[in-house]
């Protein structure tokens, strides 16, 4: 970064142009792992909306459905109503704590493998390599004049990117409506406008984020690297360059050959304190007597999807995708040195290794108080939610007293109050229920479309499936009694499954003498 | 200070030139795409100013080439909404009011529309909950001066009460028995006693028995021999618990002395028939609405509750 020219005088730059990155293709264990995770995550994303789940004739048969119009969320056997949104909140909290757990045990694994930004960027990079060739060919093409061939390649590449982007946006909307129906409408051109708008917006974001912004999103826009920076400690797994093995760097395989003959024990005699230095050059100056394993081939830099040099130490740009590990292992194999000059390791282990002390076992590193506490919190939230889900009532009642007017005197002298009743039937089938009231002697209830003449002490209601039945209910009682008395409405299901709910409210009368 | 700019060696970036306690600030340039985003917002702002009203002038703002105004946008929305409601309005205009309950969806719509219209036209007298006030009937209860089925309510609404010049208006006239010296104060006192016994507020006494004779002569013609009221004449039932002008001795005395002749506007001349239908449906839905019974000969003592007329004092809540 610091070039001698920079030091000649302050030069104010209005903007920092992006340095385009051309990551090189690589094969290896981590690359294979990334392929596998990409296949799984994309499959989940595209297939989920098409899974069916039979819920009977009154509810949709889509396994996972966010039904915004009817305000229901279906997930296999679970149906969530808007007032149960705390389950979603609970899931989000679990996701948050789960990320803490993952980060403190295996570092930025989310960033490296499962984050949509990573998965789609990876996909777009593969398309780019398919059309333009690998790193060197891409760089050549970038510098080449605009010939017909270059134009054709560019058009093809962006075309395929856009197709992927459309497919991405297109799959998203199927989570919000019946997938087969919406797919038919989408192609017939009579899907709702919001569906097309959503596809268009997501196409644009996918194309821009995966094709154009790529690593800039992680570095400039995403809050997660900052949070993870705070989450990581010296025992978290990160991708690490083993400076104590690699430094001082040699150039070319010849001197590496000499290094190969060097006894292994040399590594222990590192005169440097075990601190990963940001300035390896200084280290090198003090270590001229030794020859490190790193041959400065830059393979690790050229494969990095964020274009950083891991040898400068752990940094915000590193998403721990492990590709530089694959790259360096390949080199170490060629020059006959042991693999994992770059590898997953912890800061604490590297201190220990540099000083020749034994490193911690994997089990001890994973099971430490911090991860155990995270796991316990995460697990108990999950258990509590499962318990709540298992015991929740699918029938609910809410009552509000009509306050304008509070009471009405009837011609026979009795007093009438009105109540708004909402009975939630959260089962996907119609149910018959009985509403009853207690707390006011002599009370007679009837619904607003009935009449007092056929009022009784209870009221039957037929609840439509999976809906809130609303009714205005009148309650008349003799004039004599307290000005305000508490009463309880109860609703009881009349089918075999049963279940009941109740709520208290008030019955009011004119003050005596009015 | 500002001349203290220098290049920071570690990063190669210029500093902004100031320094506090040895702490300097780097003048790190923005990413290019960020800067372009800023330019894009500027372009958008200019385009917006050209397209939409933006610059305030003395008595108006610049028009913008799209000629957009919030007023025309509102008019457009109202037009759309009007078109959407047109079929419902037409259906309401077609259906005879007494048959409205057959179409429960239309009825619900009418009740909702009536609730809105009520808030504009009726709350001034009847109150926002239609609970009424002294002299202004409570529309929630089951007592009606002029009839409580949909058709009767609609007729009352359309033609009003005691509206001179309206042929069909609800009308009747209670004499001012005291002011016009039809009865002496002592006789009025006896009639009050009798009226109070009709609803069981007082025990029969010698005075009330004397009052009963006066009642038979002067009041029974409208209020009925037993005080059961007469809806044709808007004569309130005197045997129930509802008293439009107050049911205590003093209020009844005043009512008999001065008479009571409440009025209500004839809304037929101010509102369209559909709005009146919706208002009728709303009032009918409040809890006291009665079923429509096709008239036998003529709606004299129509509807379920029979009433007897009596002095004006007890007009309970009807729907004037
Ligand atoms: S430094 Fe290595 S692990 Fe980090 S992002 Fe680059 S290639 Fe991936
Ligand atoms: S790939 Fe390995 S040997 Fe090559 S520069 Fe990177 S760390 Fe050094």
mmCIF file of C-alpha atoms in Angstrom, chain A residues 24 49 52 74 233 243 276 290-291 307 330 346 358 362 371 479:
data_model
loop_
_atom_site.group_PDB
_atom_site.id
_atom_site.type_symbol
_atom_site.label_atom_id
_atom_site.label_comp_id
_atom_site.label_asym_id
_atom_site.label_seq_id
_atom_site.Cartn_x
_atom_site.Cartn_y
_atom_site.Cartn_z
ATOM 1 C CA UNK A 24 -8.127 -18.058 -9.011
ATOM 2 C CA UNK A 49 -41.627 -23.673 -1.317
ATOM 3 C CA UNK A 52 -46.468 -30.029 0.214
ATOM 4 C CA UNK A 74 -47.140 -22.106 8.172
ATOM 5 C CA UNK A 233 -11.325 -14.385 21.219
ATOM 6 C CA UNK A 243 4.289 -16.964 10.727
ATOM 7 C CA UNK A 276 1.683 -12.300 15.194
ATOM 8 C CA UNK A 290 16.514 -18.901 9.190
ATOM 9 C CA UNK A 291 14.636 -19.934 6.098
ATOM 10 C CA UNK A 307 -8.424 -10.213 -2.308
ATOM 11 C CA UNK A 330 -0.975 -27.603 -2.823
ATOM 12 C CA UNK A 346 -6.504 -20.254 17.165
ATOM 13 C CA UNK A 358 1.815 -28.254 23.162
ATOM 14 C CA UNK A 362 -9.998 -29.786 19.877
ATOM 15 C CA UNK A 371 -19.305 -21.960 24.375
ATOM 16 C CA UNK A 479 -81.593 -3.312 37.383
#
